[in-house]
Amino acid sequence: MIKLKGIAASSGIAISKAYCIGKEEFSVPQKKISHADISREIYRLEEALIETRRELFALQKRIADELGFDHARIFEAHLLVLEDRVLIEDIIQQIKYKKVNVEYAFSQSIQKFVKTLLKLEDEYLRERVIDIEDVSRRVLRKLLKKETLSLEDLKEKVIIVAHDLSPSQTATLPKEELLGFVTDIGGRTSHTTIIARSLGIPAVVGIEVATRNIKPGDKIIIDGYEGTVIVNPTSKVLKDYHKKLAKVTREIKAIHIPRVVKVHTSDKREVVVSGNVEFPEEIPLIQEYAAEGIGLYRTEYIFLGKRLLPTEDEQFKAYVSAAKKVKPHSVIIRTIDIGGDKFLSKPIVPAEMRPFLGWRAIRFCLARPDIFKTQLRAILRASAEGNIKVMFPMISGLEELRASKKLLEECKKELKKEGKKFDTRISVGTMIEVPSAALTADALAKESDFFSIGTNDLIQYSLAVDRGNEKVAYLYEPGHPAVLRMIKDVIEDAHRNNIWVGMCGEMSGEPLFTLLLLGMGLDEFSMPPPRVSRVKELIRNVNYSDARKIAERVLSFTTPREVERYLQAEAKKLLRDNFERLIII
Ligand code: PEP
Ligand code: MG
């Protein structure tokens, strides 16, 4: 048995087998073959190609059944690579004339192919590199007879163990088969954490040595409260954890999920508690947990894991479907936020030294009006449903907001000319997640219809702590007085300018901060859907006037520790027996 310590990223307990996802690096041996071996090597190539084709068809069918045909189209390009006559001929030539083994010939030809494509001007062709690399890994796995446990063959739910999970990997994981995530890197608001929270499964990230210590099939326990992972536990530990799991499951079940969507404090201050959504599969959770609509639709996930950018019509369909599903409540569609830890394929967004400070979100969109306007047109057309709002991420100052709104107006004009319907008075929101925006919120409020505070980024930028770096995760403090002062000022600036202000960063779903944010005057809380019920229960059980006093007191503290200790003590007083159930679990 080994116990590994990491960051408690998403609460919960899971006990199951480890499913390890690696960044496969193959070492391909070069062997000389004799003339007599040539036909055998060519036969092995054909076999591997046929098997890979079969595997891809099965995968395509599964994705089409689960997510729809559009998603399954990503495999079309993969299949085409397997049929590329030039490529196959090149491999055969090498086997015949250079007399090398098929694995080596195959990897040499692929490398040549990739190099040529990367030199091309044509973006579409350069983008095929990703498909080619993916397919070649599949074929090499067959040729080298690498043992791979396929997710499709799983008979039981598993815990995913990886160095890190890319957004496109999580986009294609079968969500219903997942019990939890364990990663070497990451922090409390990195991509994997956000997905785990949205799916309501535990995650321990930033372990650093998880992949070195956990083998495929190992029995593991994730404790998402303590941030620990136990590998191959003794029967005593396993028994204790089964008991703990049963207790937690009972407690969670006891959280009342009200059918009533609206919520107010006991002295009748109404606030909105809505949900964050990344994948279309999460939209039913909005209703399941009785959230008041979608407060953050992270649209970049529609773009990730795809070979081609989604068209205006594809996006339009996705937005209309979300709008219809959450009616009569609204959907706040955030325009794409790529960069940071969410990348499109390399040819579109080149790798950067410091992606969180680089070509990200609105900066990318304003530089690529072709991509941005396609999305804005799709959002506007969908807004004819009547319950859509739009918001811009990573705004750092008024000029970016104005430039974004100008493009939105251009799209409106185009659509009007084309006779297409849209909501002419669509609300436009600004995300406040860069300190410069927080400090100039007064000016931004005058030209926005609402604000949504993105604390995941606001914290990382104001405290200079990379949100995905486990080494500095201990400094990532939502309760830091610098962060709290900014939040309070943003709320006041918004209210002085008569606009409402929400929060869609993870902090809004942390029950410990609910009282504080409520007392500061926050109007909307948007969070992973599984968190909605407990935050609503908390709000229903407190007085706004008490929360205001608590907020006032908290703002006089000078360290995050003092803030947290005080909030815990106040919550304990107010919630008494319900404290553990609502705040801790
Ligand atoms: C945030 O920064 O708080 C936010 C909600 O956006 P994301 O986590 O997608 O960067
Ligand atoms: Mg953000």
Coordinates of C-alpha atoms and ligand atoms in Angstrom, one line a residue:
M1 CA 0.0 0.0 0.0
I2 CA 1.2 3.5 -0.8
K3 CA -0.4 6.8 0.2
L4 CA 0.1 9.7 -2.2
K5 CA -0.6 13.3 -1.3
G6 CA -1.9 15.9 -3.7
I7 CA -4.4 18.8 -3.9
A8 CA -8.0 18.1 -2.9
A9 CA -9.5 19.5 -6.2
S10 CA -13.0 18.0 -6.2
S11 CA -14.6 16.5 -3.2
G12 CA -15.9 12.9 -2.8
I13 CA -14.5 9.4 -2.4
A14 CA -14.0 6.8 -5.1
I15 CA -12.8 3.3 -4.9
S16 CA -12.0 1.4 -8.1
K17 CA -9.3 0.3 -10.6
A18 CA -6.9 2.7 -12.1
Y19 CA -7.1 3.4 -15.8
C20 CA -3.9 5.1 -16.9
I21 CA -3.8 7.4 -19.8
G22 CA -0.3 8.1 -21.0
K23 CA 1.3 10.3 -23.5
E24 CA 2.5 7.3 -25.4
E25 CA 6.1 7.6 -26.7
F26 CA 7.0 4.6 -28.8
S27 CA 10.6 3.5 -29.2
V28 CA 10.6 1.9 -32.6
P29 CA 13.4 -0.5 -33.2
Q30 CA 15.2 -0.6 -36.6
K31 CA 15.8 -4.1 -37.8
K32 CA 17.4 -5.3 -41.0
I33 CA 15.2 -7.9 -42.8
S34 CA 16.1 -10.4 -45.5
H35 CA 14.5 -10.6 -48.9
A36 CA 12.4 -13.5 -47.8
D37 CA 10.9 -11.5 -45.0
I38 CA 9.5 -8.7 -47.3
S39 CA 6.1 -10.2 -48.0
R40 CA 5.6 -11.0 -44.3
E41 CA 6.3 -7.4 -43.3
I42 CA 3.9 -6.1 -45.9
Y43 CA 1.3 -8.5 -44.7
R44 CA 1.8 -7.2 -41.1
L45 CA 1.3 -3.7 -42.4
E46 CA -2.0 -4.6 -44.1
E47 CA -3.2 -6.4 -41.0
A48 CA -2.4 -3.5 -38.7
L49 CA -4.2 -1.0 -41.1
I50 CA -7.3 -3.2 -41.3
E51 CA -7.4 -3.7 -37.5
T52 CA -7.0 0.1 -36.9
R53 CA -9.8 0.8 -39.4
R54 CA -12.1 -1.6 -37.5
E55 CA -11.2 0.0 -34.2
L56 CA -11.9 3.5 -35.6
F57 CA -15.3 2.5 -37.1
A58 CA -16.3 1.1 -33.7
L59 CA -15.2 4.3 -32.0
Q60 CA -17.0 6.4 -34.6
K61 CA -20.2 4.5 -34.1
R62 CA -20.0 4.8 -30.3
I63 CA -19.4 8.6 -30.4
A64 CA -22.2 9.0 -33.0
D65 CA -24.6 7.1 -30.7
E66 CA -23.6 9.0 -27.6
L67 CA -22.9 12.5 -28.8
G68 CA -24.3 12.7 -32.3
F69 CA -23.0 12.4 -35.8
D70 CA -21.2 15.8 -35.8
H71 CA -18.8 14.7 -33.0
A72 CA -18.1 11.4 -34.8
R73 CA -16.9 13.3 -37.9
I74 CA -13.5 13.8 -36.2
F75 CA -12.6 10.2 -37.2
E76 CA -13.3 10.7 -40.9
A77 CA -9.9 12.3 -41.3
H78 CA -8.3 9.5 -39.3
L79 CA -9.8 6.9 -41.6
L80 CA -8.6 8.8 -44.7
V81 CA -5.0 8.6 -43.4
L82 CA -5.3 4.8 -43.4
E83 CA -6.2 4.8 -47.0
D84 CA -3.6 7.3 -48.2
R85 CA -2.0 5.5 -51.2
V86 CA 1.1 7.7 -51.3
L87 CA 1.8 7.0 -47.7
I88 CA 1.2 3.3 -47.9
E89 CA 3.4 3.1 -51.1
D90 CA 6.2 4.9 -49.4
I91 CA 6.2 2.4 -46.5
I92 CA 6.2 -0.6 -48.9
Q93 CA 9.0 0.9 -50.9
Q94 CA 11.1 1.2 -47.7
I95 CA 10.4 -2.4 -46.7
K96 CA 11.2 -3.6 -50.2
Y97 CA 14.3 -1.6 -51.1
K98 CA 15.8 -0.5 -47.7
K99 CA 15.0 -3.9 -46.2
V100 CA 13.8 -2.6 -42.9
N101 CA 11.1 -3.9 -40.5
V102 CA 7.6 -2.6 -41.0
E103 CA 7.4 -0.6 -37.7
Y104 CA 10.5 1.3 -38.6
A105 CA 9.4 1.9 -42.2
F106 CA 6.0 3.1 -41.0
S107 CA 7.4 5.6 -38.4
Q108 CA 9.9 6.9 -40.9
S109 CA 7.2 7.5 -43.6
I110 CA 4.9 9.2 -41.1
Q111 CA 7.6 11.5 -39.9
K112 CA 8.4 12.5 -43.5
F113 CA 4.7 13.0 -44.2
V114 CA 4.3 15.2 -41.1
K115 CA 7.3 17.3 -41.9
T116 CA 6.0 18.0 -45.4
L117 CA 2.6 19.0 -44.1
L118 CA 4.0 21.3 -41.5
K119 CA 5.8 23.3 -44.2
L120 CA 2.6 24.0 -46.2
E121 CA 0.8 27.3 -46.2
D122 CA -2.6 25.5 -46.3
E123 CA -4.0 25.6 -42.8
Y124 CA -6.4 22.8 -43.4
L125 CA -3.6 20.4 -44.5
R126 CA -1.4 21.5 -41.6
E127 CA -4.2 20.7 -39.3
R128 CA -4.2 17.1 -40.5
V129 CA -0.9 16.5 -38.6
I130 CA -2.9 15.9 -35.4
D131 CA -5.0 13.2 -37.1
I132 CA -1.9 11.6 -38.6
E133 CA -0.1 11.5 -35.3
D134 CA -3.1 10.0 -33.6
V135 CA -3.6 7.3 -36.3
S136 CA 0.0 6.5 -36.4
R137 CA 0.0 5.8 -32.6
R138 CA -2.9 3.4 -33.1
V139 CA -1.1 1.6 -35.9
L140 CA 2.2 1.4 -34.1
R141 CA 0.4 0.1 -31.0
K142 CA -0.8 -2.8 -33.2
L143 CA 2.5 -3.4 -34.9
L144 CA 4.4 -3.4 -31.6
K145 CA 1.6 -5.4 -30.0
K146 CA 1.5 -2.9 -27.2
E147 CA -1.0 -3.9 -24.5
T148 CA -3.7 -1.2 -24.3
L149 CA -6.7 -1.4 -22.2
S150 CA -9.4 0.2 -24.3
L151 CA -11.9 2.4 -22.6
E152 CA -14.6 0.9 -24.8
D153 CA -13.9 -2.5 -23.3
L154 CA -14.3 -1.4 -19.7
K155 CA -16.6 -3.6 -17.7
E156 CA -16.5 -1.4 -14.6
K157 CA -16.3 2.3 -13.8
V158 CA -12.7 3.5 -13.5
I159 CA -10.5 6.2 -12.0
I160 CA -8.5 8.0 -14.6
V161 CA -4.8 8.4 -13.8
A162 CA -2.8 10.7 -16.1
H163 CA 0.1 13.1 -16.0
D164 CA -2.4 15.7 -17.1
L165 CA -5.6 15.5 -19.1
S166 CA -6.0 17.7 -22.1
P167 CA -9.3 19.4 -22.7
S168 CA -9.7 17.4 -25.9
Q169 CA -9.0 14.2 -24.1
T170 CA -11.8 14.9 -21.5
A171 CA -14.1 15.9 -24.3
T172 CA -14.0 12.4 -25.7
L173 CA -14.0 10.4 -22.4
P174 CA -17.1 8.4 -21.8
K175 CA -18.4 10.4 -18.9
E176 CA -20.6 7.8 -17.4
E177 CA -17.7 5.4 -16.9
L178 CA -15.7 7.8 -14.8
L179 CA -15.4 7.7 -11.0
G180 CA -12.6 10.2 -10.5
F181 CA -9.4 11.8 -11.7
V182 CA -5.9 11.6 -10.4
T183 CA -3.2 13.7 -12.1
D184 CA 0.5 14.6 -11.6
I185 CA 0.0 18.2 -12.3
G186 CA -2.7 20.8 -11.9
G187 CA -4.3 23.1 -9.3
R188 CA -7.7 23.9 -7.8
T189 CA -9.1 25.6 -10.9
S190 CA -7.2 23.8 -13.7
H191 CA -9.2 22.3 -16.5
T192 CA -9.3 18.7 -15.1
T193 CA -10.6 20.0 -11.7
I194 CA -13.3 22.1 -13.3
I195 CA -14.6 19.0 -15.3
A196 CA -14.5 16.8 -12.2
R197 CA -16.6 19.3 -10.3
S198 CA -19.0 19.6 -13.1
L199 CA -19.4 15.9 -13.3
G200 CA -19.7 15.7 -9.5
I201 CA -16.8 13.2 -9.2
P202 CA -13.7 13.4 -6.9
A203 CA -10.3 14.6 -8.1
V204 CA -6.9 14.7 -6.6
V205 CA -4.5 16.7 -8.7
G206 CA -0.9 17.9 -8.5
I207 CA 0.4 14.6 -7.0
E208 CA 3.6 14.9 -9.1
V209 CA 4.4 11.2 -8.8
A210 CA 1.0 9.6 -9.4
T211 CA 1.8 8.1 -12.8
R212 CA 5.1 6.8 -11.5
N213 CA 3.4 4.9 -8.6
I214 CA 0.1 3.8 -10.1
K215 CA 0.0 0.9 -12.6
P216 CA -3.0 0.2 -14.9
G217 CA -5.5 -2.0 -13.0
D218 CA -4.2 -1.1 -9.5
K219 CA -6.9 -0.8 -6.9
I220 CA -7.0 2.8 -5.7
I221 CA -8.9 5.0 -3.4
I222 CA -9.3 8.7 -4.0
D223 CA -10.1 10.9 -1.1
G224 CA -11.1 14.2 -2.6
Y225 CA -11.6 15.8 0.9
E226 CA -8.1 15.2 2.1
G227 CA -6.4 15.2 -1.3
T228 CA -5.0 11.7 -0.9
V229 CA -4.8 8.7 -3.1
I230 CA -4.2 5.2 -1.6
V231 CA -2.7 2.6 -4.0
N232 CA -3.5 -1.1 -3.4
P233 CA -4.9 -0.5 0.1
T234 CA -4.8 -3.1 2.8
S235 CA -8.1 -4.8 3.6
K236 CA -8.5 -2.8 6.8
V237 CA -8.1 0.6 5.0
L238 CA -10.4 -0.6 2.2
K239 CA -13.1 -1.5 4.7
D240 CA -12.8 1.9 6.5
Y241 CA -13.1 3.7 3.2
H242 CA -16.1 1.7 2.1
K243 CA -17.7 2.8 5.4
K244 CA -16.7 6.4 4.8
L245 CA -18.0 6.3 1.2
A246 CA -21.4 5.0 2.4
K247 CA -21.5 7.8 5.0
V248 CA -20.7 10.5 2.4
T249 CA -23.3 9.0 0.0
R250 CA -25.9 9.2 2.7
E251 CA -25.0 12.8 3.6
I252 CA -25.1 13.9 0.0
K253 CA -28.5 12.2 -0.5
A254 CA -29.8 14.1 2.5
I255 CA -29.1 17.5 0.8
H256 CA -32.5 18.5 -0.3
I257 CA -32.8 19.2 -4.0
P258 CA -35.7 21.6 -4.2
R259 CA -37.8 21.6 -7.3
V260 CA -38.2 25.3 -6.8
V261 CA -35.6 27.1 -8.8
K262 CA -35.8 30.5 -7.2
V263 CA -34.0 31.1 -3.9
H264 CA -34.0 33.9 -1.3
T265 CA -32.5 34.4 2.1
S266 CA -34.8 34.1 5.2
D267 CA -35.2 37.9 5.0
K268 CA -36.2 37.7 1.4
R269 CA -33.2 38.9 -0.6
E270 CA -33.4 37.0 -3.9
V271 CA -30.3 35.8 -5.7
V272 CA -29.8 33.7 -8.8
V273 CA -28.0 30.3 -8.4
S274 CA -27.2 29.0 -11.9
G275 CA -24.9 26.4 -13.4
N276 CA -21.7 26.2 -15.4
V277 CA -21.6 24.0 -18.4
E278 CA -18.8 22.8 -20.6
F279 CA -20.2 19.8 -22.6
P280 CA -23.7 19.4 -24.0
E281 CA -24.0 16.2 -21.8
E282 CA -24.0 18.4 -18.7
I283 CA -27.0 20.5 -19.7
P284 CA -29.5 18.0 -18.2
L285 CA -27.7 18.6 -14.9
I286 CA -29.1 22.1 -14.8
Q287 CA -32.6 20.8 -14.4
E288 CA -31.6 17.9 -12.3
Y289 CA -30.1 20.2 -9.7
A290 CA -32.7 22.9 -10.2
A291 CA -30.2 25.6 -11.2
E292 CA -31.7 28.9 -12.5
G293 CA -30.3 28.5 -16.0
I294 CA -26.7 28.5 -17.3
G295 CA -24.6 31.3 -15.8
L296 CA -21.5 30.2 -17.9
Y297 CA -21.5 28.2 -21.1
R298 CA -17.8 27.6 -21.8
T299 CA -18.1 27.4 -25.6
E300 CA -14.5 26.6 -26.3
Y301 CA -15.3 22.9 -25.6
I302 CA -17.3 22.9 -28.9
F303 CA -14.0 23.8 -30.6
L304 CA -11.7 21.4 -28.8
G305 CA -10.8 17.9 -30.0
K306 CA -12.0 18.8 -33.5
R307 CA -10.1 18.7 -36.8
L308 CA -12.0 21.7 -38.2
L309 CA -13.5 24.7 -36.6
P310 CA -17.2 24.3 -36.0
T311 CA -19.3 26.1 -38.6
E312 CA -21.8 28.9 -37.8
D313 CA -24.6 26.4 -38.2
E314 CA -23.1 23.8 -36.0
Q315 CA -22.6 26.4 -33.3
F316 CA -26.1 27.8 -33.8
K317 CA -27.6 24.3 -33.2
A318 CA -25.6 23.8 -30.0
Y319 CA -26.6 27.2 -28.6
V320 CA -30.3 26.9 -29.6
S321 CA -30.4 23.4 -28.0
A322 CA -29.0 24.8 -24.7
A323 CA -31.4 27.7 -24.8
K324 CA -34.4 25.5 -25.4
K325 CA -33.4 23.1 -22.7
V326 CA -33.2 25.7 -19.9
K327 CA -36.2 27.8 -20.7
P328 CA -37.7 29.9 -19.2
H329 CA -34.3 30.6 -17.6
S330 CA -31.4 32.1 -19.5
V331 CA -28.1 30.9 -20.9
I332 CA -25.1 33.1 -20.7
I333 CA -22.9 32.2 -23.6
R334 CA -19.3 33.1 -23.1
T335 CA -17.4 33.6 -26.4
I336 CA -14.5 31.2 -26.8
D337 CA -11.7 31.3 -24.3
I338 CA -8.9 29.4 -25.8
G339 CA -5.3 29.7 -24.9
G340 CA -4.3 29.3 -21.2
D341 CA -4.7 25.6 -20.6
K342 CA -7.3 25.1 -23.4
F343 CA -5.7 24.9 -26.9
L344 CA -6.9 24.4 -30.4
S345 CA -4.7 22.5 -32.7
K346 CA -1.2 23.9 -33.1
P347 CA -1.5 25.5 -36.5
I348 CA -4.2 27.8 -35.3
V349 CA -2.8 28.7 -31.8
P350 CA 0.9 28.2 -31.7
A351 CA 2.5 27.0 -28.4
E352 CA 3.5 29.9 -26.2
M353 CA 6.0 30.3 -23.4
R354 CA 3.4 31.8 -21.0
P355 CA 0.0 30.9 -22.4
F356 CA -2.0 32.4 -19.5
L357 CA -0.5 35.8 -20.2
G358 CA -0.5 35.4 -23.9
W359 CA -2.8 35.1 -26.9
R360 CA -5.8 34.0 -25.0
A361 CA -9.6 34.5 -25.1
I362 CA -10.7 38.0 -26.3
R363 CA -7.2 38.7 -27.5
F364 CA -7.3 35.8 -29.8
C365 CA -10.9 36.5 -30.9
L366 CA -10.1 40.2 -31.8
A367 CA -7.1 39.1 -33.8
R368 CA -9.1 36.5 -35.6
P369 CA -12.4 38.3 -36.5
D370 CA -13.2 35.5 -39.0
I371 CA -13.5 32.9 -36.1
F372 CA -15.0 35.5 -33.7
K373 CA -17.7 36.8 -36.0
T374 CA -18.7 33.2 -37.0
Q375 CA -19.4 32.6 -33.3
L376 CA -21.1 35.9 -32.7
R377 CA -23.4 35.4 -35.7
A378 CA -24.3 31.9 -34.3
I379 CA -25.0 33.3 -30.8
L380 CA -27.1 36.2 -32.3
R381 CA -29.1 33.8 -34.4
A382 CA -29.7 31.6 -31.4
S383 CA -30.7 34.6 -29.4
A384 CA -34.0 34.7 -31.3
E385 CA -35.0 32.1 -28.7
G386 CA -35.2 35.1 -26.3
N387 CA -33.2 33.7 -23.3
I388 CA -29.6 34.2 -24.4
K389 CA -27.0 36.6 -23.1
V390 CA -23.5 36.9 -24.4
M391 CA -20.3 37.7 -22.4
F392 CA -16.7 38.3 -23.3
P393 CA -13.8 36.7 -21.4
M394 CA -10.4 38.2 -20.4
I395 CA -11.4 41.8 -21.0
S396 CA -8.5 43.9 -19.7
G397 CA -9.8 47.4 -20.5
L398 CA -12.5 49.4 -22.1
E399 CA -11.0 49.4 -25.6
E400 CA -11.2 45.6 -25.8
L401 CA -14.9 45.7 -24.7
R402 CA -15.6 48.4 -27.3
A403 CA -13.9 46.5 -30.1
S404 CA -15.8 43.3 -29.2
K405 CA -19.1 45.2 -29.1
K406 CA -18.3 46.8 -32.4
L407 CA -17.9 43.3 -34.0
L408 CA -21.2 42.2 -32.4
E409 CA -22.9 45.3 -33.9
E410 CA -21.4 44.4 -37.3
C411 CA -22.9 40.9 -37.1
K412 CA -26.2 42.3 -36.1
K413 CA -26.2 44.5 -39.3
E414 CA -25.2 41.6 -41.5
L415 CA -28.0 39.4 -40.1
K416 CA -30.5 42.2 -40.4
K417 CA -29.6 42.6 -44.1
E418 CA -29.9 38.8 -44.6
G419 CA -33.3 38.9 -43.0
K420 CA -32.3 36.6 -40.1
K421 CA -33.9 36.9 -36.7
F422 CA -32.1 37.7 -33.5
D423 CA -32.6 39.4 -30.2
T424 CA -31.9 43.0 -31.0
R425 CA -31.5 43.9 -27.3
I426 CA -29.3 40.9 -26.3
S427 CA -27.6 41.6 -23.0
V428 CA -23.8 42.0 -23.2
G429 CA -21.7 41.1 -20.2
T430 CA -18.1 41.6 -19.3
M431 CA -16.1 39.0 -17.4
I432 CA -14.1 40.6 -14.7
E433 CA -11.1 38.3 -14.4
V434 CA -8.1 40.5 -15.1
P435 CA -7.0 42.9 -12.3
S436 CA -7.0 45.8 -14.7
A437 CA -10.6 45.2 -15.4
A438 CA -11.5 44.9 -11.8
L439 CA -9.7 48.2 -11.1
T440 CA -11.5 50.0 -13.9
A441 CA -14.9 48.3 -13.3
D442 CA -16.6 51.6 -12.9
A443 CA -15.8 52.5 -16.6
L444 CA -16.6 49.0 -17.9
A445 CA -19.9 49.0 -16.0
K446 CA -21.1 52.0 -18.0
E447 CA -20.8 50.0 -21.2
S448 CA -21.9 46.6 -20.0
D449 CA -25.3 45.1 -19.2
F450 CA -23.9 42.9 -16.5
F451 CA -20.6 41.6 -15.0
S452 CA -19.5 38.1 -14.2
I453 CA -16.5 37.8 -12.0
G454 CA -14.1 35.0 -13.1
T455 CA -12.3 34.3 -9.9
N456 CA -10.3 31.4 -11.3
D457 CA -8.3 33.9 -13.3
L458 CA -8.7 36.9 -11.1
I459 CA -7.0 35.0 -8.3
Q460 CA -4.2 33.7 -10.5
Y461 CA -3.5 37.1 -12.0
S462 CA -3.8 39.2 -8.9
L463 CA -1.8 36.9 -6.7
A464 CA 0.6 35.9 -9.5
V465 CA -0.1 32.2 -9.0
D466 CA -0.4 30.0 -12.0
R467 CA -3.7 28.3 -11.5
G468 CA -2.5 25.0 -13.0
N469 CA 0.8 24.8 -11.1
E470 CA 0.8 22.4 -8.2
K471 CA 4.0 23.8 -6.8
V472 CA 2.5 27.2 -6.0
A473 CA -1.1 25.9 -5.4
Y474 CA -0.7 26.6 -1.7
L475 CA -0.6 30.4 -2.6
Y476 CA -3.9 30.2 -4.6
E477 CA -6.2 31.7 -2.0
P478 CA -9.7 32.9 -2.8
G479 CA -9.8 34.3 0.8
H480 CA -6.8 36.6 0.2
P481 CA -7.7 40.1 1.3
A482 CA -6.4 41.5 -2.0
V483 CA -8.9 39.3 -3.9
L484 CA -11.8 40.1 -1.5
R485 CA -11.2 43.8 -1.8
M486 CA -11.3 43.6 -5.6
I487 CA -14.5 41.6 -5.5
K488 CA -16.2 44.0 -3.2
D489 CA -15.2 47.0 -5.3
V490 CA -16.4 45.3 -8.5
I491 CA -19.8 44.6 -6.9
E492 CA -20.1 48.2 -5.7
D493 CA -19.0 49.6 -9.1
A494 CA -21.6 47.5 -10.8
H495 CA -24.4 48.5 -8.5
R496 CA -23.5 52.2 -8.6
N497 CA -24.0 51.9 -12.4
N498 CA -27.3 49.9 -12.0
I499 CA -26.1 46.6 -13.5
W500 CA -26.2 43.2 -11.9
V501 CA -23.1 41.3 -11.0
G502 CA -22.5 37.5 -10.9
M503 CA -19.6 35.2 -10.3
C504 CA -18.8 32.2 -12.4
G505 CA -15.4 31.2 -11.0
E506 CA -15.2 28.1 -8.7
M507 CA -15.3 30.4 -5.6
S508 CA -19.0 31.0 -6.1
G509 CA -19.7 27.2 -5.5
E510 CA -17.5 27.0 -2.4
P511 CA -20.0 26.9 0.4
L512 CA -17.6 28.5 2.8
F513 CA -17.6 31.7 0.8
T514 CA -21.4 31.8 0.1
L515 CA -22.2 33.9 3.2
L516 CA -19.4 36.3 2.4
L517 CA -20.3 36.8 -1.2
L518 CA -24.0 37.1 -0.3
G519 CA -23.1 39.8 2.2
M520 CA -21.0 41.7 -0.3
G521 CA -24.1 42.0 -2.5
L522 CA -23.4 39.4 -5.3
D523 CA -26.6 39.0 -7.4
E524 CA -25.8 35.7 -9.2
F525 CA -23.8 32.6 -8.3
S526 CA -22.9 30.3 -11.2
M527 CA -21.2 27.0 -10.3
P528 CA -20.8 23.4 -11.3
P529 CA -24.4 22.0 -11.1
P530 CA -23.7 19.4 -8.4
R531 CA -22.9 22.3 -6.1
V532 CA -26.1 24.1 -6.6
S533 CA -28.3 22.4 -4.0
R534 CA -26.1 23.0 -1.0
V535 CA -25.4 26.6 -1.9
K536 CA -29.1 27.2 -2.2
E537 CA -29.8 25.4 1.1
L538 CA -27.2 27.7 2.7
I539 CA -28.7 30.8 1.3
R540 CA -32.2 29.8 2.4
N541 CA -31.0 29.3 5.9
V542 CA -29.3 32.7 6.5
N543 CA -30.3 36.3 6.8
Y544 CA -29.0 38.8 4.4
S545 CA -28.5 41.3 7.2
D546 CA -26.3 38.8 9.1
A547 CA -24.3 38.1 5.9
R548 CA -23.7 41.8 5.4
K549 CA -22.3 42.1 8.9
I550 CA -20.0 39.1 8.3
A551 CA -18.8 40.6 5.0
E552 CA -18.0 43.9 6.7
R553 CA -16.0 42.2 9.4
V554 CA -14.1 39.9 6.9
L555 CA -12.9 43.0 4.9
S556 CA -11.0 44.2 8.0
F557 CA -8.9 41.0 8.1
T558 CA -5.3 41.0 6.7
T559 CA -4.6 37.3 6.0
P560 CA -6.5 34.5 4.2
R561 CA -6.1 32.3 7.3
E562 CA -8.0 34.8 9.5
V563 CA -10.7 35.1 6.8
E564 CA -11.2 31.4 6.6
R565 CA -11.1 30.8 10.4
Y566 CA -13.7 33.5 10.9
L567 CA -16.0 32.3 8.1
Q568 CA -15.8 28.7 9.5
A569 CA -16.7 29.9 13.0
E570 CA -19.7 32.1 11.7
A571 CA -21.0 29.3 9.5
K572 CA -20.8 26.8 12.4
K573 CA -22.8 29.2 14.6
L574 CA -25.5 29.7 11.9
L575 CA -25.7 26.2 10.6
R576 CA -25.1 24.2 13.8
D577 CA -25.8 20.5 13.0
N578 CA -25.9 21.2 9.3
F579 CA -22.4 22.6 9.2
E580 CA -20.5 19.5 8.3
R581 CA -23.1 18.4 5.7
L582 CA -23.2 21.7 4.0
I583 CA -19.7 23.2 4.3
I584 CA -17.3 20.3 4.7
I585 CA -18.7 17.4 2.6
Ligands
PEP1 C1 -12.8 32.1 -14.4 O1 -11.7 32.5 -14.8 O2 -13.2 32.2 -13.2 C2 -13.7 31.5 -15.3 C3 -14.9 31.2 -14.9 O3 -13.3 31.1 -16.5 P1 -12.3 29.8 -16.9 O4 -12.2 29.0 -15.6 O5 -13.0 29.1 -18.0 O6 -11.0 30.5 -17.2
MG2 MG -11.3 32.7 -16.9

